[in-house]
Amino acid sequence: MATTLTLKSGTSWPDTWRRCLAAAPEAFRDDRVLNLWNASWQADGRPLPATSPVDGSPVAGPPRLDGATAHRAVRACLDQHRAWRHVPLEERRARVAATLDALAAHRELLALLLVWEIGKPWRLAQADVDRAVDGVRWYVDGIGPMLDGRAPLDGPVSNIASWNYPMSVLVHAMLVQALAGNAVIAKTPTDGGVACLTLACALAAREGVPVTLVSGSGNELSRALVRAPEIGCVSFVGGRDTGAAVATAVADLGKRHILEQEGLNTWGLWNHSDWDTFSAVVPKLFDYGKQRCTAYPRFVVQRALFDAFLAAYLPAVRTLTVGHPLAVERRDDPCPRLDFGPVINAAKAKELHDQIAEAVDRGAVPLYRGDPADARFLPGQDTSAYVQPVTLLGPPPSSPLHHAEPFGPVDTIVLVDTEAELLAAMNASNGALVATLSTDDRATYERLAPQIRAFKVGHGTARSRGDRDELFGGFGASWRGAFVGGGLLVRAVTRGPRGERLPGNFPDYRLMP
């Protein structure tokens, strides 16, 4: 007999909002968040309505600035930059360390905001906060040698990032950029995360870290945040369409840039027999509904292995748990351990459903569809942003699912008969961030892996963005500009010797680290 679920005690959006007002009253008003620029919180911009993907209920929307105000914010950020770059490293370390202590103290609230704003399950929301804090602590402890012979940039670093990892990608990058001697400015993602970022920036600003946080449309703010002469570097994380426009702008201006773009990350299986190991990893690949830049939505399978592949894959994918991230049997129970909750919004869910239907109509074979009846939902809740896991064999070439990252819980499988077909299918998107090849023969892996156009290629194991000293970048259209991770992130946002060539993928050269 099914149990009626209820919302975990103390986790409602009104409860969460009240905690924000208490934690950072300077940054939150009764009905809105504020923009942070010129070292003060500003009640400007036009707040847009927003809803939570979790249940469709209203949450705080971004207070969108116009282009003229954004230019004023950039000029004010330059003034902060010119002062901050002369602050001694030990003081910068102390201020950033104090910010990390404050973020850790508010870990639960930051994670709860991630649940409501972008639909992250509780354990993954906590992990996002932890990765930000722990990752920046690594830089606080070890940045000294990374800065030898280097100086801050001539202007602040402008950050434009997608909504899926506000803490472990965006806040992490901002704090390391500041630690290296730069003032930083960030645009809140349009699709979610504004309250989480507002709280994080409020805690940093209290410690005297020069952060600027503004909201607005990309078209309206790009002239200020990308093209303004005051900007010393542009750091972008997002899709290829928007990234291409940013890449064109920074190339025209000769501006320092870090542009992380999506790619179709693939997992190939060739002369493989360790199916127990593969089966164990399949559910982990669905974390956060594959809404991350290092997700694996495409399996390229040797035709002779297809029966063994299905015998390992299908039982694993049937174990996935989906639902409301805060729905529990009893109000004081711990949050459920879900693989994923909603996708980012109902529009994205509809897009995925439409793409799946179109692919099947044009010849793709549906191998698995999750049943909404098995999901964990509250009685009567809005479920329009939820997509159950789907697996399709042979997406047609005309389908976006054939060549692009779906950014949702949709797997596609392509069968191949030769090594040449394997490589062609694994390189379908002109570059990727990660890839994996499962094969029993190490020599086969060593021979084929260099021909896979991904920055990181695993041998039977998933690769990720990485933390601390692990480098990150992309091949082909998945990356433009300087590579990051470890000391490369510091090098990307500082000036070195005259004539220095940074490792990265630039218009006139490509240099691997």
mmCIF file of N, CA and C in Angstrom, residues 12 33 94 101 103 108 114 146-147 180 190 225 270 308 313 318 408 418 424-425 473:
data_model
loop_
_atom_site.group_PDB
_atom_site.id
_atom_site.type_symbol
_atom_site.label_atom_id
_atom_site.label_comp_id
_atom_site.label_asym_id
_atom_site.label_seq_id
_atom_site.Cartn_x
_atom_site.Cartn_y
_atom_site.Cartn_z
ATOM 1 N N SER A 12 10.013 24.297 3.777
ATOM 2 C CA SER A 12 9.184 24.961 2.773
ATOM 3 C C SER A 12 9.899 26.203 2.243
ATOM 4 N N VAL A 33 15.174 39.857 -4.018
ATOM 5 C CA VAL A 33 16.598 39.963 -3.749
ATOM 6 C C VAL A 33 17.097 41.270 -4.351
ATOM 7 N N ALA A 94 43.169 35.811 4.143
ATOM 8 C CA ALA A 94 42.388 35.861 5.386
ATOM 9 C C ALA A 94 40.920 36.177 5.087
ATOM 10 N N ASP A 101 34.531 30.131 5.871
ATOM 11 C CA ASP A 101 33.963 29.764 7.169
ATOM 12 C C ASP A 101 32.481 30.134 7.236
ATOM 13 N N LEU A 103 30.413 30.498 4.623
ATOM 14 C CA LEU A 103 29.674 29.603 3.735
ATOM 15 C C LEU A 103 29.443 28.254 4.404
ATOM 16 N N GLU A 108 23.646 24.410 5.206
ATOM 17 C CA GLU A 108 22.318 23.827 5.072
ATOM 18 C C GLU A 108 21.368 24.763 4.346
ATOM 19 N N LEU A 114 19.422 25.661 -3.180
ATOM 20 C CA LEU A 114 19.685 24.926 -4.420
ATOM 21 C C LEU A 114 18.573 23.935 -4.730
ATOM 22 N N MET A 146 51.733 29.530 -6.743
ATOM 23 C CA MET A 146 51.037 29.733 -8.012
ATOM 24 C C MET A 146 51.124 31.179 -8.486
ATOM 25 N N LEU A 147 51.337 32.099 -7.553
ATOM 26 C CA LEU A 147 51.376 33.524 -7.892
ATOM 27 C C LEU A 147 52.796 34.053 -8.080
ATOM 28 N N ALA A 180 43.383 35.654 -6.216
ATOM 29 C CA ALA A 180 44.516 35.962 -7.103
ATOM 30 C C ALA A 180 44.718 37.460 -7.294
ATOM 31 N N THR A 190 19.843 33.105 -15.653
ATOM 32 C CA THR A 190 18.444 33.443 -15.902
ATOM 33 C C THR A 190 17.497 32.387 -15.351
ATOM 34 N N LEU A 225 29.196 43.326 -19.725
ATOM 35 C CA LEU A 225 29.905 42.244 -19.046
ATOM 36 C C LEU A 225 30.903 41.515 -19.935
ATOM 37 N N TRP A 270 33.859 -1.619 -26.267
ATOM 38 C CA TRP A 270 34.461 -2.367 -27.369
ATOM 39 C C TRP A 270 35.267 -3.530 -26.788
ATOM 40 N N ALA A 308 24.717 -8.313 -24.122
ATOM 41 C CA ALA A 308 25.348 -8.235 -22.800
ATOM 42 C C ALA A 308 25.209 -6.828 -22.217
ATOM 43 N N TYR A 313 22.756 -2.979 -18.413
ATOM 44 C CA TYR A 313 22.237 -1.613 -18.345
ATOM 45 C C TYR A 313 20.811 -1.548 -17.820
ATOM 46 N N ARG A 318 16.667 0.631 -14.035
ATOM 47 C CA ARG A 318 15.376 0.440 -13.355
ATOM 48 C C ARG A 318 15.457 0.749 -11.860
ATOM 49 N N GLY A 408 19.357 16.368 -19.808
ATOM 50 C CA GLY A 408 18.231 15.768 -19.120
ATOM 51 C C GLY A 408 18.427 14.257 -19.102
ATOM 52 N N THR A 418 32.817 -1.455 -36.422
ATOM 53 C CA THR A 418 34.259 -1.330 -36.620
ATOM 54 C C THR A 418 34.818 -0.255 -35.689
ATOM 55 N N ALA A 424 34.105 7.505 -34.898
ATOM 56 C CA ALA A 424 33.240 8.513 -35.524
ATOM 57 C C ALA A 424 32.039 8.812 -34.645
ATOM 58 N N ALA A 425 31.436 7.777 -34.065
ATOM 59 C CA ALA A 425 30.265 7.982 -33.209
ATOM 60 C C ALA A 425 30.631 8.666 -31.908
ATOM 61 N N GLY A 473 39.408 21.192 -19.339
ATOM 62 C CA GLY A 473 39.289 21.931 -20.582
ATOM 63 C C GLY A 473 38.431 21.150 -21.548
#
